[in-house]
Short mmCIF file of C-alpha atoms in Angstrom, two decimals:
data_model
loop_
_atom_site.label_atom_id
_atom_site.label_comp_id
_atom_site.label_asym_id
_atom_site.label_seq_id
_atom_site.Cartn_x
_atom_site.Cartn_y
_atom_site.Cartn_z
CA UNK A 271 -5.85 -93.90 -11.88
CA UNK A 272 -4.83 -94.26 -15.40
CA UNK A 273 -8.04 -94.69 -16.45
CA UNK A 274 -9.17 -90.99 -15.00
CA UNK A 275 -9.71 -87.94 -16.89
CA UNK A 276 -10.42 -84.70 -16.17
CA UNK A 277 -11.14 -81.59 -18.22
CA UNK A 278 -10.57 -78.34 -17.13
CA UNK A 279 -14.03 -77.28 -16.14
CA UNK A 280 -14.53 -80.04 -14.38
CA UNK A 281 -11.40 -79.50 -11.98
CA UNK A 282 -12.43 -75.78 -11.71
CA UNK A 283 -15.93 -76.74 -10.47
CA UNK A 284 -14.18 -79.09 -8.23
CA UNK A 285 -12.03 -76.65 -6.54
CA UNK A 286 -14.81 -74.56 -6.26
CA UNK A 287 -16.67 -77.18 -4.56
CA UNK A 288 -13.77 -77.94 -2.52
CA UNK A 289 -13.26 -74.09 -1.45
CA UNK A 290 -17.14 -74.07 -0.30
CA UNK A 291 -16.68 -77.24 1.81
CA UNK A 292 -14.41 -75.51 3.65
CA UNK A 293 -16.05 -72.50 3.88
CA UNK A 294 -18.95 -74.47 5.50
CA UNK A 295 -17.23 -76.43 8.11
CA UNK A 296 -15.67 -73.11 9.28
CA UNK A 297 -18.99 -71.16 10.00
CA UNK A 298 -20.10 -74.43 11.52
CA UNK A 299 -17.48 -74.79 14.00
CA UNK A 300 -17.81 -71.01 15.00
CA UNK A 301 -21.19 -71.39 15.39
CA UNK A 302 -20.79 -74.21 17.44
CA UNK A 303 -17.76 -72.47 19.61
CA UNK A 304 -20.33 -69.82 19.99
CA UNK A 305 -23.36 -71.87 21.24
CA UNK A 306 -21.15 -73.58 23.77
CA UNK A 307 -19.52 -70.67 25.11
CA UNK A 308 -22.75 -69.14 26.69
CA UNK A 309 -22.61 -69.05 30.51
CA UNK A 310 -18.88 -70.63 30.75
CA UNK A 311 -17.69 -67.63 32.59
CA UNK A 312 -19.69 -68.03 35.46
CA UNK A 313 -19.59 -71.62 35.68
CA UNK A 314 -16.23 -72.07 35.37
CA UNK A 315 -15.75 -68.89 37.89
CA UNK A 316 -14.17 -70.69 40.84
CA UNK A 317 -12.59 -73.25 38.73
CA UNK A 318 -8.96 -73.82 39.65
CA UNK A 319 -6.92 -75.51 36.90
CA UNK A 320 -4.15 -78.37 38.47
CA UNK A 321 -1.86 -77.82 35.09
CA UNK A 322 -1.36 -75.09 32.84
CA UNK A 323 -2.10 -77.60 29.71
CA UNK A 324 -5.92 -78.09 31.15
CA UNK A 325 -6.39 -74.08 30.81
CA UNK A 326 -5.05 -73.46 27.12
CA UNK A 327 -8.28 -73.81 26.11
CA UNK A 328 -10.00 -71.86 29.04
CA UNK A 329 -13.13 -73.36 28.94
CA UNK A 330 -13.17 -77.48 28.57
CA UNK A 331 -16.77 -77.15 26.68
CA UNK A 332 -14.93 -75.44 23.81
CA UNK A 333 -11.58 -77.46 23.41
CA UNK A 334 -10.94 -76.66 20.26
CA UNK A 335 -8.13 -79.03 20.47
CA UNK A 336 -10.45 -82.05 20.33
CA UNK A 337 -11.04 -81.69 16.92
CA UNK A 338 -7.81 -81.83 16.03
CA UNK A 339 -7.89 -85.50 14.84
CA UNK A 340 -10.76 -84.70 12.31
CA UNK A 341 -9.46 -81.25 11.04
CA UNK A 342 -6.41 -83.50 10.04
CA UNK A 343 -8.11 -86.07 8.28
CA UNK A 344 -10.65 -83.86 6.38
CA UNK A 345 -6.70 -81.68 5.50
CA UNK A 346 -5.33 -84.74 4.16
CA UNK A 347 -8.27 -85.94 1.86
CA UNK A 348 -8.64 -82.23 0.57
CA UNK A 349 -5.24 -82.48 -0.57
CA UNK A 350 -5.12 -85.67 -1.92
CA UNK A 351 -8.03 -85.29 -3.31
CA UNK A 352 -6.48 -81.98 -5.01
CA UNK A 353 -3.51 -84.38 -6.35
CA UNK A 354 -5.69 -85.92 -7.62
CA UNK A 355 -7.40 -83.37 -9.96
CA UNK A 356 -4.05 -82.12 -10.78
CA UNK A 357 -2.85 -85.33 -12.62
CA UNK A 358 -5.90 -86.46 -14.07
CA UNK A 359 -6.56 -82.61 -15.34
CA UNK A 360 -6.40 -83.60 -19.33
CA UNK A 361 -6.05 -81.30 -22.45
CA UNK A 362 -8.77 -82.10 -24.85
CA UNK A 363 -6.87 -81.16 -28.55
CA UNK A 364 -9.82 -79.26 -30.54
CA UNK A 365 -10.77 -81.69 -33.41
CA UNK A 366 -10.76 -79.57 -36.98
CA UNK A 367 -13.21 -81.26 -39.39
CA UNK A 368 -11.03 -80.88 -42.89
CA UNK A 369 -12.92 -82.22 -45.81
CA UNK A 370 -10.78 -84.89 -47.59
CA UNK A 371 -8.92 -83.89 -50.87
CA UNK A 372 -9.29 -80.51 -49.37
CA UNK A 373 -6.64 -79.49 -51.75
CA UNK A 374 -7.31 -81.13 -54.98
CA UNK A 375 -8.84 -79.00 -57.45
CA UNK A 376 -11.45 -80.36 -60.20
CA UNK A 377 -10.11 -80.15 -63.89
CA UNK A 378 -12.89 -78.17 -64.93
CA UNK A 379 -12.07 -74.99 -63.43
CA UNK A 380 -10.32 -72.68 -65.96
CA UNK A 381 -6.98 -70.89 -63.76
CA UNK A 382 -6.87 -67.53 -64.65
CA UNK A 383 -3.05 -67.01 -66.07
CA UNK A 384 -0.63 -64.02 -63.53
CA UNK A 385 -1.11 -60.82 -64.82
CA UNK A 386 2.34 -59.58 -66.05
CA UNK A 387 3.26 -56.32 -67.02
CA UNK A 388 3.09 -55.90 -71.07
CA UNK A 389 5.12 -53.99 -73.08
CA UNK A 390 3.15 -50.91 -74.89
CA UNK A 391 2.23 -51.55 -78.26
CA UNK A 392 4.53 -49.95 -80.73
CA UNK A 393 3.15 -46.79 -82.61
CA UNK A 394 1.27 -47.17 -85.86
CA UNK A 395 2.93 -47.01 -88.85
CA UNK A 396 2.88 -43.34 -90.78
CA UNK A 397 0.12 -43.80 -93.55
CA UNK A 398 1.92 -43.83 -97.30
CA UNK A 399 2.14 -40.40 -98.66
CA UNK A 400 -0.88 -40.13 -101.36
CA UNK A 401 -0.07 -39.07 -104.50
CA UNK A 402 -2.21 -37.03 -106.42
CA UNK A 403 -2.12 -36.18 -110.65
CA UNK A 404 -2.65 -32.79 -111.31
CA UNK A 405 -4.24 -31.82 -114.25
CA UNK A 406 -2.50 -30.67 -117.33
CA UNK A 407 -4.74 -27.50 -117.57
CA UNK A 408 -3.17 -26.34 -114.04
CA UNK A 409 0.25 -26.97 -115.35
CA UNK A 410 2.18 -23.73 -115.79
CA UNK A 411 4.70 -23.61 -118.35
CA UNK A 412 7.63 -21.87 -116.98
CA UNK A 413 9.35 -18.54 -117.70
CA UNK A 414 12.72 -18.82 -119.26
CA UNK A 415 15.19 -16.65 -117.00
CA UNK A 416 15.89 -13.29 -117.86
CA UNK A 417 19.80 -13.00 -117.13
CA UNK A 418 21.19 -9.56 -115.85
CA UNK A 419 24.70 -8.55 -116.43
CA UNK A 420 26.75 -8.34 -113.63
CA UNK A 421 29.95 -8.02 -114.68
CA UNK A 422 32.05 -4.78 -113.06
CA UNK A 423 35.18 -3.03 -114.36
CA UNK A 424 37.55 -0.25 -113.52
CA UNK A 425 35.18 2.39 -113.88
CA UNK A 426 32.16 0.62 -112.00
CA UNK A 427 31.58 2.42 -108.55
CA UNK A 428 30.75 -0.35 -105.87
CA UNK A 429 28.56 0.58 -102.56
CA UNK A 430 29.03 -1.03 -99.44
CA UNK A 431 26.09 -2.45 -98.03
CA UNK A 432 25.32 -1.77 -94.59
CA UNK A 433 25.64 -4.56 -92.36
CA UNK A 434 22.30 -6.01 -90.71
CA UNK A 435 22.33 -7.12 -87.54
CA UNK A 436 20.08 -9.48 -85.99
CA UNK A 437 19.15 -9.86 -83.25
CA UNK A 438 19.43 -13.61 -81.99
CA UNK A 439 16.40 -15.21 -79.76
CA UNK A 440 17.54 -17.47 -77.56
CA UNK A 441 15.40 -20.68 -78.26
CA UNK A 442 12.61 -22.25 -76.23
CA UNK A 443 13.87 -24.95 -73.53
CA UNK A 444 12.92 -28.18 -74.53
CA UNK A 445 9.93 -29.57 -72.10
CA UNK A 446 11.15 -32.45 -69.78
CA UNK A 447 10.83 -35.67 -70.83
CA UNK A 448 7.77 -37.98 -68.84
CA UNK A 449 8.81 -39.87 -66.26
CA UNK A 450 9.18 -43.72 -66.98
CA UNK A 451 5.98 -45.59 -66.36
CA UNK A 452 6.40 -48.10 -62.85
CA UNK A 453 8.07 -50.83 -63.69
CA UNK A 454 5.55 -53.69 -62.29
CA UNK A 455 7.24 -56.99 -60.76
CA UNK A 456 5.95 -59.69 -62.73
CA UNK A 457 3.98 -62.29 -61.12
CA UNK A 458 4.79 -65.84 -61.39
CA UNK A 459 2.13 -69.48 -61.09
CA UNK A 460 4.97 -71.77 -61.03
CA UNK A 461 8.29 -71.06 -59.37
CA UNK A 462 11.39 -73.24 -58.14
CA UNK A 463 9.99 -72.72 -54.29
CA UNK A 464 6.44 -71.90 -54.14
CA UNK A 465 5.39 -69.85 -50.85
CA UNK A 466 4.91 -71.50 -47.61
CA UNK A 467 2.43 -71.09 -44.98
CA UNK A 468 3.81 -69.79 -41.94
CA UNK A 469 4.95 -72.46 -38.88
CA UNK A 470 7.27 -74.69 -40.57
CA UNK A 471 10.16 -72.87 -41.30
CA UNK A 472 11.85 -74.51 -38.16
CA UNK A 473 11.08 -78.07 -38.56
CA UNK A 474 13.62 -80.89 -39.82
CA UNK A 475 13.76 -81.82 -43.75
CA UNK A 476 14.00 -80.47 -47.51
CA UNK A 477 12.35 -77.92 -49.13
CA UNK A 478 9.67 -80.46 -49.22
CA UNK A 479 8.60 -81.95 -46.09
CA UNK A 480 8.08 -77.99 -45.16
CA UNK A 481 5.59 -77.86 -47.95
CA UNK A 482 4.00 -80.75 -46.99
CA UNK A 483 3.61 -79.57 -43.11
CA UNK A 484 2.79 -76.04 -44.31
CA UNK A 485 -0.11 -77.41 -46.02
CA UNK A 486 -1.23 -79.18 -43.17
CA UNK A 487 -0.84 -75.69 -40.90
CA UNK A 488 -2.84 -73.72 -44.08
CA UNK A 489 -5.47 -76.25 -43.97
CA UNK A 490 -5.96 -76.60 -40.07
CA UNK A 491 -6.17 -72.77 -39.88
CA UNK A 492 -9.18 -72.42 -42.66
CA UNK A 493 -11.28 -75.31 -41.62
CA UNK A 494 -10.93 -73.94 -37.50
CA UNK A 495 -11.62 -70.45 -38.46
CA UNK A 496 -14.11 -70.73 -41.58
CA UNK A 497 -18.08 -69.93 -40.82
CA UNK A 498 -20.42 -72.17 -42.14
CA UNK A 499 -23.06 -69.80 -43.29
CA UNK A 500 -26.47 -70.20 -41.98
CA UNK A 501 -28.18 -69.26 -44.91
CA UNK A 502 -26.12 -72.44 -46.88
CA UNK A 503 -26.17 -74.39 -43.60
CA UNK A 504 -29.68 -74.29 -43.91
CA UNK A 505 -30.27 -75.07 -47.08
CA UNK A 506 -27.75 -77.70 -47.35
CA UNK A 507 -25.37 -76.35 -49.57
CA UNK A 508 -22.04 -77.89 -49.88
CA UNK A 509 -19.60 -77.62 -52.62
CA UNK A 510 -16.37 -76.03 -53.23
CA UNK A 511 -14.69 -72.60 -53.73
CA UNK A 512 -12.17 -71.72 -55.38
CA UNK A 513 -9.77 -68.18 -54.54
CA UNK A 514 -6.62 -66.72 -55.84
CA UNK A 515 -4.68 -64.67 -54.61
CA UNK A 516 -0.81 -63.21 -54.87
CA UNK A 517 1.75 -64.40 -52.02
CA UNK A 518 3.93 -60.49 -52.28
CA UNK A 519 8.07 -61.06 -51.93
CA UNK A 520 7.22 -59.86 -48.36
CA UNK A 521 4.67 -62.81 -47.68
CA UNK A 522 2.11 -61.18 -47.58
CA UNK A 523 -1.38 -62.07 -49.25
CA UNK A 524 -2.80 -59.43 -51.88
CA UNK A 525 -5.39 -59.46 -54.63
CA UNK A 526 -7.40 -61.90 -52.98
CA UNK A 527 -10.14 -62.94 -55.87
CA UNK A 528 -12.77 -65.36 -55.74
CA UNK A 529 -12.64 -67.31 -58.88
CA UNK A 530 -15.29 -70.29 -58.09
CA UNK A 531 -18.89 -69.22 -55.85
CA UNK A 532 -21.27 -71.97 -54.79
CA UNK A 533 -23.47 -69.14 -53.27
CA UNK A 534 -25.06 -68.76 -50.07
CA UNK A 535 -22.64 -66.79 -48.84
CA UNK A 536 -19.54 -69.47 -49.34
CA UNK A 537 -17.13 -67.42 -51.13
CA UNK A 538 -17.19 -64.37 -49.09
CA UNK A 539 -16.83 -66.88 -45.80
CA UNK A 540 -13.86 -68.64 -47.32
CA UNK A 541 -12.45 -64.69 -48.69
CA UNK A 542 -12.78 -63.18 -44.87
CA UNK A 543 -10.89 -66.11 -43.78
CA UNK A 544 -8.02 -65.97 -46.72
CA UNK A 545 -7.71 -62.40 -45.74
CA UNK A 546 -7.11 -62.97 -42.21
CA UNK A 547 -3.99 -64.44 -42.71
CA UNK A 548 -2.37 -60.97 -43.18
CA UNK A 549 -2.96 -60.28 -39.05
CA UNK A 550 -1.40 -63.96 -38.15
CA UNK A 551 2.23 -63.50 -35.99
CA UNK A 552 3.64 -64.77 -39.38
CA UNK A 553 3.35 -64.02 -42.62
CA UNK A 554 3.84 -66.24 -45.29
CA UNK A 555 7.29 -67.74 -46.36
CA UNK A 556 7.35 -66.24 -50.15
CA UNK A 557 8.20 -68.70 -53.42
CA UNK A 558 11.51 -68.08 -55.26
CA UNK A 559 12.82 -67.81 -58.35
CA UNK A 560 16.67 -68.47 -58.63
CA UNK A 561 17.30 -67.56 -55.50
CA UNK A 562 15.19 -64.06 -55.61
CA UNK A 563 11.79 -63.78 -53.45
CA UNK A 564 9.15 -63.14 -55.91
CA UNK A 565 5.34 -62.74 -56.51
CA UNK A 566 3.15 -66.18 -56.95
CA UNK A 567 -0.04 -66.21 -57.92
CA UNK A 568 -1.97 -68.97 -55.43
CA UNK A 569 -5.00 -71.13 -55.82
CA UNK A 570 -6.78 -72.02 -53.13
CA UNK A 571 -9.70 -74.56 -52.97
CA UNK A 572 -11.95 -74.42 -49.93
CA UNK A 573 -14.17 -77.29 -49.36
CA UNK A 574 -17.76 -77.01 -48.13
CA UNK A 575 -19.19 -80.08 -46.15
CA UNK A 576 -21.75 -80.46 -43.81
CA UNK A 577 -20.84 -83.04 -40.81
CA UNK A 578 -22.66 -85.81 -40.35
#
């Protein structure tokens, strides 16, 4: 019994079978019942029955009752045989082909550095004031000053001026100042804790062993939901692609960028599938920096190999 296993469509088609067995056996005893039963009433008309227990059935030619023996039997195999299919019914795990070194990336490919907000260049320098010589032909000699007495004495009649009054504008109000340009959060490639793919946030172990299983999660959930092209299936092309993208300080996955194509329709595959991971239950666990959630920029190879 050990040694028996079932998979799910096979105990489904034999239930099915099961169910039809029994459907037949109970059209064949009514048609049965129902050829006997012709012409019972008048030959059984003067019948007179010496015990109650020889007339539950009415009619002798259609004793149900005698079939009792083999209704039982055929009950007892259909449910054993039911037990049966219930403990040998076996869950098949879905093998996930995943390339090996899946993860290691080839020293050749250049990593394009995080994009970090940059301080404005400072303003230019005001150009040197230019001197220029004058000729001495243009050179005006100047007037000496004519000075006008102005001394007063007992005799000297002094006027009043009349006062003038201005009228004072009330200056312009200064325009607003502009607003300060958005202050961009600065996005990190290394960090103390680098993000996490969702699903191992509850298992046992350091900061490490949940990398280690979250890479395992990351890589089972590309390689089962990444489409082989046909177009490169075809045409045999295998290689690998490489993507970046930016795990956000709410986990989720932005600016996704492929950075290495091998064509055929490879990079966008791997891109849909890097994408999905924003509509998972989880989102991703993000890095840290001194305790502080904060934006990591991720590389992601994703292998292309034809099986077999």
């Amino acid at each position: 019994m050990n040694d028996i296993s079932l998979t799910g469509t096979m105990v489904f088609l034999g239930i099915i079978a099961l169910a039809v067995i029994v459907i037949l056996i109970i059209v064949g005893f009514k048609s049965f019942f129902k050829s006997k039963s012709v012409g019972l009433t008048e030959k059984y008309a003067d019948k007179e029955w010496s015990s109650p227990l020889q007339a539950r059935a009415k009619y002798p030619d259609v004793n149900a009752f005698g079939f009792s023996r083999p209704i039982w039997l055929f009950g007892l195999s259909a449910a054993l045989l039911t037990t049966i299919f219930a403990f040998s019914w076996t869950n098949y795990a879905e093998e996930i082909f995943i390339p090996d070194d899946a993860l290691e990336l080839d020293e050749e490919i250049e990593i394009e550095p995080p994009r970090t907000a940059e301080p404005p260049p400072p303003p230019p320098p005001p150009p040197p004031p230019v001197i220029e010589e004058v000729p001495e032909e243009e050179i005006e000699e100047e007037e000496e000053p004519v000075f006008e007495d102005t001394s007063i004495d007992e005799e000297t009649v002094v006027e009043e001026p009349e006062p003038v009054i201005e009228k004072e504008e009330a200056p312009p109000p200064p325009p607003p100042p502009p607003p300060p340009p958005p202050k961009e959060e600065e996005i990190f490639k290394v960090v103390e804790q680098m993000p996490r793919f969702p699903g191992c946030e509850n298992e046992p172990g350091d900061n490490k062993a949940k990398e280690e299983c979250a890479k395992g999660k990351m890589l089972q959930y590309i390689y089962k939901n990444l489409k082989y092209p046909a177009i490169a299936r075809e045409n045999g092309v295998e290689g690998m692609c490489v993507l970046q993208f930016v795990v956000g300080t709410d986990g989720a996955v932005e600016d996704v960028k492929i950075v290495r194509d091998i064509g055929a329709g490879c990079g966008t595959a791997a891109e849909l599938v890097v994408n999905g991971m924003n509509n998972l239950p989880e989102k991703w666990t993000p890095g840290k920096q001194r305790g502080r959630p904060v934006k990591v920029l991720y590389t992601l190879p994703v292998r292309f190999k034809l099986e077999g």
